[in-house]
Amino acid sequence: MAGLFVTDAAAPAQVAPARPNHRRRVGPLGVRARSDRRVRVVSAMSLWAALLLVTYWWDADGGIRDLAGWASTLTSTGRLTGLWSAQLLLAQVLLMARLPVLENAYGRDRLTRIHRIVGFTSFTLMVAHIVLIIGGYASAQWSAVLGTSWDLLTDYGGVLLAAAGTICLIMVVVTSLRAARRRLRYESWHLLHLYAYLGVGLALPHQLWTGQEFLQSRGATVYWWTIWAATAAAVLVWRIGLPVARSLSHGLRVTSVVPEAPGVVSVYLTGRWLARLPLEAGQFLNVRFLSGAGWTRANPYSISAAPDGHSIRITAKVVGDGSRRLLGLRPGTRLIFEGPYGRLGDRARDRHRVLLMGAGVGITPLRALAEGLDYRPGEAVVLQRFSDRPLFAAEFDVLRRERGLQVIFLPGRRTSARSVLGPAAGNSELAALRHWVPDLAEREVFLCGPDPWTNAAVGLCRAAGVPEDRIHTERFGW
Ligand SMILES: Cc1cc2nc3c(=O)[nH]c(=O)nc-3n(C[C@H](O)[C@H](O)[C@H](O)COP(=O)(O)OP(=O)(O)OC[C@H]3O[C@@H](n4cnc5c(N)ncnc54)[C@H](O)[C@@H]3O)c2cc1C
């Protein structure tokens, strides 16, 4: 296990000293984790219940009875797939509406993964709906398909709009396929993704004007109008209203930009009433610096120091245009922000003993956690993987001396794509990890780094016996 070293590395000259911990009173350990678990169960059950309810309405309107003969079977199943698709489409919008209760219970990583699964399922059902309805209305005859499609588009209220909405959604889905996403810049993908709102909005009228199951009973009509209105309101309030209100009231601005390592800078921010911002160590903000061209693009950055009620620090690696702009920021530059988001940290924590494991600039939220979490000497271990030099070495050293944090630095380039700990681990990463953190299976684990590294690290922790629900991740990718 050559190459491993523990905190006495030479401190980079410019590193700011560790700051006092500003701990929010959040109740006993595990209370929020348990209530988040309940929210996850209730929200999943609500979605299933909603799907069951619309299936019940479909059947009450003759859904199963109509499964007789080709044409009517096609139309009936087309209606059902349309209802399921509409329900999931709304769920998908809600998942990304930044609803605090969902953000807290799931965390962004998990919400994004669920949003993706729900999104692809809803899209597949929507395509099935279109094909089945056309097939049913064309009396299951190929020769009538074109004519019927034309009639549907021109004679039925809202269907033309829905067709335009479908085109928007097709564009969003195609650009979200992994192969296509790899070729796109994040900003371009994100801009295209916003067309999903237009797609959903355009699909709405045909359901409310002509959808049989939407209009068959007062209960069904009230239900659909209510969930559509509630979803739109959630987006307006939490995606737009709250960030605008917070940006205006806190008036964040840059106080200084400090180099941490080659290509890595810390940006210190201050503003009004920061103690009122519900920001915790481990969370991130989406920030737009108002410093000229490029200000419209938001980039997510984790805070790299525990919030102290007066200032906020983010630490960024320069990887592209957005992060390069940070190098030229001047004191006084204002910013707008969304967030805080993420549940990496105290909220997810059920245990006193924690392992904080990060790679590269992924150490940033873990640095904040090492300062912001409550722990006794020996209860918190930091494991930092890096290629050239560790980040925050001097600050970790202060935390080691003052709070009994155990710090293990793992230098050197990764030996393979599956390597988590690098050359310091020798032949067996599992044995090395168990050696450095013998009670690992009893700990809460927080991981942060690039996607492939995080996947490998999750696998390693699982192999070491850490249960799935005690492994928490933040991925620096999209
Ligand atoms: C939750 C979260 C927290 C993060 N915290 C930090 C941090 O504390 N420090 C840090 O250095 N980096 C962090 N990142 C990564 C950081 O957001 C990207 O490196 C940055 O946005 C790159 O922008 P760019 O214009 O410089 O590069 P680009 O050339 O636009 O992108 C380079 C790569 O960065 C990623 N990326 C770009 N924009 C985004 C975005 N808006 N959301 C997600 N990924 C993006 C993409 O994988 C892209 O391929 C975090 C990412 C996420 C998702």
XYZ file of C-alpha atoms and ligand atoms in Angstrom:
531
model
C 0.000 0.000 0.000
C 2.743 2.373 -1.008
C 1.857 5.970 -1.737
C -0.734 6.436 1.003
C -0.167 9.415 3.264
C -1.913 11.094 6.136
C -2.454 14.862 6.578
C 1.074 16.136 7.136
C 1.447 17.086 3.463
C 2.928 20.528 2.815
C 0.111 23.054 2.938
C -0.564 25.038 -0.223
C 0.308 28.650 0.594
C -3.020 30.295 -0.301
C -5.437 27.965 1.488
C -7.841 29.784 3.763
C -7.985 28.553 7.357
C -10.882 26.318 8.399
C -13.836 28.398 9.446
C -16.044 28.015 12.480
C -18.846 25.563 12.092
C -22.313 27.010 11.760
C -24.558 24.084 12.651
C -28.294 24.380 12.143
C -30.495 22.852 14.758
C -32.041 20.023 12.817
C -33.177 17.601 15.528
C -31.762 14.247 16.552
C -29.726 12.184 14.111
C -31.792 10.060 11.746
C -35.110 11.888 12.198
C -34.940 13.587 8.827
C -33.618 10.434 7.144
C -36.633 8.520 8.448
C -39.118 11.199 7.417
C -37.488 11.336 3.950
C -37.921 7.579 3.698
C -41.627 7.990 4.466
C -41.929 10.707 1.817
C -40.325 8.359 -0.721
C -42.766 5.579 0.122
C -45.785 7.912 0.081
C -44.783 9.586 -3.192
C -44.187 6.242 -4.935
C -47.512 4.919 -3.625
C -49.284 8.108 -4.741
C -48.022 7.635 -8.263
C -49.186 4.013 -8.346
C -52.540 5.047 -6.838
C -52.934 7.748 -9.502
C -52.236 5.187 -12.240
C -54.793 2.841 -10.690
C -57.365 5.621 -10.452
C -57.102 6.544 -14.132
C -57.238 2.838 -15.015
C -60.438 2.585 -12.968
C -61.945 5.545 -14.883
C -60.892 3.970 -18.159
C -62.690 0.747 -17.222
C -65.723 2.601 -15.870
C -66.000 4.152 -19.322
C -66.109 0.707 -20.966
C -62.351 0.093 -21.214
C -62.374 -3.668 -20.656
C -65.791 -4.148 -22.272
C -64.412 -2.576 -25.460
C -61.642 -5.151 -25.726
C -63.629 -7.011 -28.370
C -62.765 -6.884 -32.037
C -59.600 -5.371 -33.495
C -60.625 -1.770 -33.986
C -62.257 -1.273 -30.647
C -59.432 -3.104 -28.819
C -56.919 -0.774 -30.441
C -58.918 2.327 -29.531
C -59.520 1.172 -25.978
C -55.876 0.283 -25.262
C -54.898 3.525 -27.010
C -57.011 5.418 -24.486
C -55.437 3.581 -21.578
C -51.881 4.171 -22.779
C -52.771 7.847 -23.309
C -54.013 8.152 -19.737
C -50.950 6.472 -18.277
C -48.698 8.575 -20.469
C -50.410 11.824 -19.360
C -50.140 10.816 -15.720
C -46.447 9.990 -16.023
C -45.782 13.130 -18.060
C -47.058 15.190 -15.148
C -45.099 13.129 -12.628
C -41.990 13.738 -14.705
C -42.492 17.505 -14.702
C -43.127 17.447 -10.953
C -39.924 15.477 -10.370
C -37.923 18.328 -11.894
C -40.008 21.171 -10.423
C -37.538 21.501 -7.509
C -40.304 20.702 -5.017
C -38.483 20.966 -1.680
C -40.187 17.897 -0.266
C -38.994 15.753 -3.188
C -35.549 17.375 -3.407
C -35.020 16.631 0.278
C -36.356 13.109 0.193
C -34.606 11.897 -2.953
C -31.688 14.218 -3.687
C -30.941 15.451 -7.173
C -28.990 12.367 -8.334
C -31.851 10.040 -7.629
C -34.549 12.421 -8.869
C -32.733 12.756 -12.169
C -32.474 8.979 -12.541
C -36.181 8.491 -11.751
C -37.113 11.396 -14.035
C -35.244 9.655 -16.845
C -37.002 6.322 -16.323
C -40.431 7.941 -15.944
C -39.710 10.141 -18.970
C -38.798 7.297 -21.308
C -41.766 5.219 -20.061
C -44.204 8.064 -20.559
C -42.811 8.747 -24.041
C -43.106 5.072 -25.045
C -46.713 5.034 -23.815
C -47.402 8.239 -25.735
C -46.101 6.706 -28.973
C -48.209 3.597 -28.268
C -51.223 5.873 -27.664
C -50.789 7.616 -31.024
C -50.281 4.383 -32.972
C -53.138 2.531 -31.267
C -55.638 5.392 -31.574
C -54.868 5.905 -35.259
C -55.096 2.130 -35.786
C -58.417 1.961 -33.944
C -59.973 4.956 -35.719
C -58.759 3.545 -39.047
C -60.684 0.357 -38.173
C -57.376 -1.544 -38.147
C -56.940 -1.073 -41.925
C -53.547 -0.004 -43.264
C -55.101 1.742 -46.254
C -57.073 4.068 -43.969
C -54.166 5.117 -41.738
C -53.142 8.263 -43.610
C -56.672 9.531 -44.123
C -57.576 8.876 -40.510
C -54.462 10.639 -39.264
C -55.388 13.661 -41.337
C -58.973 13.617 -40.039
C -57.763 13.383 -36.448
C -55.406 16.296 -36.971
C -57.969 18.559 -38.582
C -61.312 17.561 -37.051
C -60.539 16.967 -33.387
C -59.962 19.916 -31.073
C -56.405 20.227 -29.860
C -54.977 17.264 -31.797
C -52.938 19.528 -34.089
C -51.436 21.221 -31.053
C -50.761 17.811 -29.541
C -48.913 16.797 -32.722
C -46.684 19.868 -32.355
C -46.164 18.951 -28.696
C -45.226 15.432 -29.723
C -42.546 16.790 -32.050
C -41.097 18.800 -29.150
C -41.089 15.732 -26.929
C -39.478 13.571 -29.629
C -36.676 16.134 -29.901
C -36.194 16.116 -26.117
C -36.146 12.319 -25.924
C -33.758 11.890 -28.870
C -31.302 14.438 -27.447
C -31.500 12.714 -24.064
C -30.323 9.360 -25.405
C -26.850 8.778 -24.015
C -25.158 8.653 -27.427
C -26.687 11.985 -28.475
C -26.050 13.622 -25.109
C -22.358 12.867 -25.318
C -22.140 14.971 -28.474
C -23.953 17.961 -27.038
C -22.745 20.690 -24.737
C -24.683 20.724 -21.471
C -26.112 24.164 -22.239
C -27.405 23.120 -25.678
C -28.942 19.973 -24.227
C -30.513 21.921 -21.387
C -31.984 24.516 -23.748
C -33.490 21.776 -25.928
C -34.771 20.039 -22.829
C -36.834 23.097 -21.929
C -38.958 22.321 -25.007
C -40.409 19.489 -22.919
C -42.500 22.102 -21.107
C -43.822 23.339 -24.446
C -44.500 19.726 -25.473
C -46.455 19.001 -22.312
C -48.325 22.303 -22.593
C -49.333 21.633 -26.200
C -50.459 18.078 -25.432
C -52.770 19.289 -22.674
C -55.676 20.851 -24.659
C -56.612 17.729 -26.664
C -56.871 15.747 -23.460
C -59.057 18.273 -21.719
C -61.222 19.109 -24.754
C -61.774 15.713 -26.331
C -60.410 13.006 -24.035
C -63.356 10.803 -23.137
C -61.947 9.748 -19.771
C -61.185 13.331 -18.831
C -64.757 14.431 -19.311
C -66.781 11.370 -18.375
C -67.425 12.399 -14.783
C -67.161 15.518 -12.695
C -64.631 13.719 -10.468
C -62.358 12.899 -13.426
C -62.580 16.408 -14.850
C -61.794 18.015 -11.491
C -58.935 15.553 -10.943
C -57.221 16.292 -14.269
C -57.677 20.055 -14.085
C -56.359 20.031 -10.515
C -53.216 18.040 -11.193
C -52.415 20.006 -14.352
C -52.878 23.309 -12.525
C -50.933 22.111 -9.470
C -48.032 20.955 -11.643
C -47.903 24.258 -13.515
C -48.056 26.148 -10.207
C -45.237 24.007 -8.743
C -42.988 24.850 -11.692
C -43.801 28.567 -11.473
C -43.279 28.735 -7.719
C -40.258 26.515 -7.133
C -38.390 26.589 -10.439
C -38.847 30.264 -11.141
C -40.394 32.210 -8.238
C -38.285 30.965 -5.360
C -34.882 31.336 -7.112
C -35.802 34.867 -8.229
C -36.979 35.790 -4.712
C -33.895 34.303 -3.046
C -31.485 35.889 -5.506
C -33.069 39.291 -4.957
C -33.328 39.065 -1.191
C -29.868 37.644 -0.486
C -28.064 39.755 -3.109
C -25.062 37.407 -3.329
C -21.808 38.908 -4.596
C -18.212 37.822 -4.928
C -15.762 38.874 -2.236
C -12.634 37.128 -3.518
C -11.285 34.459 -5.837
C -8.483 32.349 -4.383
C -6.402 29.798 -6.298
C -6.368 26.378 -4.585
C -4.286 24.361 -7.046
C -3.424 24.596 -10.750
C -6.785 25.024 -12.511
C -8.809 25.058 -9.288
C -10.164 28.195 -7.614
C -12.307 28.993 -4.616
C -14.864 31.774 -4.980
C -15.927 33.434 -1.725
C -19.391 34.981 -1.659
C -21.304 37.117 0.745
C -24.805 38.582 0.887
C -27.716 39.620 3.061
C -29.400 37.423 5.678
C -27.369 34.347 4.754
C -28.235 32.694 8.073
C -31.826 32.509 6.791
C -30.835 30.602 3.662
C -31.535 26.896 4.368
C -28.079 25.920 3.140
C -26.225 22.967 4.654
C -22.796 21.445 4.214
C -22.869 18.967 1.320
C -25.402 20.917 -0.749
C -24.946 22.742 -4.028
C -26.186 25.883 -5.759
C -26.821 26.520 -9.460
C -25.075 29.818 -10.066
C -25.044 32.437 -12.810
C -22.353 35.078 -12.369
C -23.463 38.424 -13.802
C -20.088 39.212 -15.294
C -20.799 39.715 -18.963
C -21.160 37.227 -21.786
C -22.128 33.745 -20.623
C -24.131 34.959 -17.597
C -27.265 33.146 -18.797
C -25.674 29.725 -18.237
C -26.137 28.185 -14.802
C -23.483 25.846 -13.445
C -23.934 23.695 -10.353
C -21.295 24.024 -7.634
C -21.188 22.416 -4.208
C -20.264 24.603 -1.293
C -16.784 23.712 -0.091
C -17.004 25.106 3.445
C -19.722 24.721 6.059
C -22.041 27.731 5.898
C -21.290 30.196 8.702
C -24.232 32.527 8.149
C -22.025 35.272 6.667
C -20.267 33.830 3.664
C -20.391 30.966 1.200
C -17.486 29.327 -0.581
C -17.544 27.284 -3.771
C -14.485 25.620 -5.267
C -14.324 24.870 -8.969
C -12.070 23.083 -11.381
C -11.662 24.762 -14.755
C -13.033 22.331 -17.349
C -14.744 24.559 -19.920
C -16.057 28.034 -20.720
C -18.311 28.374 -17.672
C -15.715 27.427 -15.098
C -13.018 29.470 -16.874
C -15.127 32.595 -16.303
C -14.628 32.116 -12.562
C -10.931 32.924 -12.943
C -11.754 36.471 -14.044
C -14.427 37.270 -11.452
C -13.929 40.543 -9.628
C -14.936 41.371 -6.058
C -18.435 42.827 -6.114
C -19.651 40.728 -9.073
C -23.277 39.803 -8.450
C -24.870 36.456 -9.133
C -28.234 34.820 -9.335
C -28.641 31.383 -7.929
C -31.015 28.465 -7.579
C -30.976 26.201 -4.602
C -29.706 25.012 -2.240
C -30.236 21.488 -3.518
C -28.942 18.027 -2.668
C -29.163 15.696 0.310
C -25.531 14.660 0.640
C -24.943 15.132 4.356
C -26.642 15.368 7.698
C -30.141 15.000 6.280
C -29.394 11.518 4.957
C -27.392 10.475 7.979
C -28.569 7.738 10.315
C -25.229 6.879 11.928
C -22.644 8.792 13.897
C -19.718 7.145 12.105
C -19.178 8.395 8.567
C -16.803 7.812 5.677
C -16.373 10.731 3.268
C -14.748 9.511 0.074
C -14.046 11.815 -2.853
C -12.016 11.935 -6.056
C -10.487 15.028 -7.619
C -12.608 18.147 -7.233
C -15.384 15.847 -5.924
C -13.823 16.410 -2.523
C -15.510 19.867 -2.325
C -18.840 18.898 -0.677
C -16.971 16.425 1.542
C -14.660 19.179 2.725
C -17.763 21.128 3.803
C -19.180 18.031 5.506
C -15.933 17.383 7.373
C -16.426 20.811 8.889
C -20.198 20.955 9.196
C -21.103 17.491 10.499
C -21.279 16.801 14.201
C -18.866 13.997 15.180
C -16.510 12.925 17.924
C -12.818 12.172 17.301
C -12.484 9.019 15.216
C -16.087 9.003 14.002
C -15.364 10.705 10.677
C -12.858 9.500 8.077
C -11.997 11.346 4.866
C -10.487 9.463 1.970
C -9.261 11.755 -0.809
C -8.176 10.430 -4.217
C -6.131 12.761 -6.392
C -3.650 12.649 -9.233
C -1.298 15.539 -8.611
C -1.953 17.202 -5.288
C -4.679 17.061 -2.654
C -7.184 19.859 -2.261
C -7.691 21.574 1.107
C -4.750 19.689 2.669
C -4.086 22.404 5.247
C -7.762 22.736 6.146
C -8.153 18.993 6.626
C -5.104 19.115 8.849
C -6.744 21.750 11.051
C -9.869 19.582 11.290
C -7.695 16.591 12.174
C -6.044 18.463 15.014
C -9.111 20.277 16.297
C -11.887 17.711 15.775
C -10.178 14.337 15.463
C -11.019 13.886 11.770
C -9.070 10.997 10.226
C -7.673 11.930 6.841
C -6.240 9.520 4.295
C -4.771 10.879 1.080
C -4.500 8.521 -1.881
C -2.173 10.003 -4.494
C -1.325 8.745 -7.959
C -3.148 8.156 -11.190
C -5.861 5.527 -11.323
C -4.451 2.226 -12.536
C -7.641 1.219 -14.392
C -11.113 2.550 -15.118
C -12.486 0.385 -12.273
C -9.911 1.596 -9.774
C -11.353 3.605 -6.888
C -8.405 4.016 -4.550
C -5.530 4.211 -7.023
C -2.025 2.754 -6.691
C -1.931 3.193 -2.888
C -4.370 0.287 -2.544
C -2.008 -2.289 -4.005
C -3.491 -5.498 -5.403
C -6.808 -5.568 -3.584
C -8.880 -2.406 -3.242
C -11.367 -4.186 -0.997
C -8.675 -5.381 1.398
C -7.082 -1.928 1.444
C -10.382 -0.194 2.163
C -11.211 -2.639 4.952
C -7.738 -2.119 6.357
C -8.016 1.685 6.410
C -11.645 1.758 7.574
C -12.179 -1.521 9.461
C -15.705 -0.651 10.630
C -16.777 0.517 7.151
C -19.907 -1.664 7.081
C -21.170 0.168 10.170
C -20.701 3.639 8.690
C -22.765 6.037 6.656
C -20.856 6.596 3.397
C -20.819 9.824 1.360
C -19.234 9.670 -2.095
C -18.528 12.394 -4.613
C -16.617 12.473 -7.859
C -16.912 11.920 -11.599
C -19.626 9.481 -12.685
C -17.445 6.446 -13.555
C -15.433 6.800 -10.345
C -18.598 7.173 -8.260
C -20.116 4.030 -9.822
C -16.948 2.066 -9.061
C -16.825 3.471 -5.504
C -20.454 2.487 -4.864
C -19.604 -1.052 -6.041
C -16.583 -1.210 -3.753
C -18.542 -0.041 -0.710
C -21.307 -2.562 -1.431
C -18.697 -5.293 -1.698
C -17.351 -4.154 1.682
C -20.788 -4.775 3.194
C -22.250 -1.256 3.335
C -26.030 -1.496 2.787
C -27.386 0.339 -0.259
C -29.397 2.840 1.799
C -26.290 3.989 3.655
C -24.364 4.926 0.508
C -25.057 8.508 -0.573
C -23.652 10.049 -3.731
C -23.348 13.356 -5.548
C -22.205 13.066 -9.146
C -20.492 15.914 -10.948
C -22.034 15.095 -14.301
C -25.357 15.308 -16.115
C -24.545 18.633 -8.295
C -23.224 19.089 -8.906
C -22.294 19.716 -8.121
C -21.065 20.117 -8.664
N -20.141 20.709 -7.866
C -18.943 21.051 -8.380
C -17.927 21.629 -7.554
O -18.112 21.842 -6.355
N -16.740 21.936 -8.125
C -16.498 21.700 -9.470
O -15.408 22.004 -9.939
N -17.441 21.162 -10.266
C -18.650 20.833 -9.764
N -19.596 20.291 -10.583
C -19.310 20.157 -12.018
C -19.502 21.517 -12.656
O -20.851 21.882 -12.585
C -19.081 21.465 -14.118
O -17.724 21.141 -14.161
C -19.281 22.816 -14.742
O -20.649 23.098 -14.817
C -18.645 22.784 -16.114
O -19.080 23.892 -16.878
P -18.133 24.505 -18.000
O -18.937 25.458 -18.800
O -16.875 24.985 -17.400
O -17.727 23.254 -18.866
P -18.471 22.621 -20.104
O -17.512 22.604 -21.244
O -19.801 23.226 -20.336
O -18.706 21.174 -19.554
C -17.687 20.306 -19.195
C -18.389 19.122 -18.546
O -18.963 19.522 -17.296
C -20.250 18.968 -17.115
N -21.267 20.031 -16.977
C -21.298 21.207 -17.611
N -22.329 21.958 -17.197
C -22.989 21.215 -16.290
C -24.160 21.426 -15.524
N -24.859 22.578 -15.564
N -24.582 20.430 -14.725
C -23.884 19.313 -14.641
N -22.753 19.068 -15.326
C -22.321 19.990 -16.150
C -20.510 18.126 -18.301
O -20.198 16.781 -17.980
C -19.575 18.605 -19.361
O -19.196 17.602 -20.229
C -20.813 19.887 -10.045
C -21.775 19.271 -10.843
C -22.974 18.874 -10.287
C -23.993 18.201 -11.158
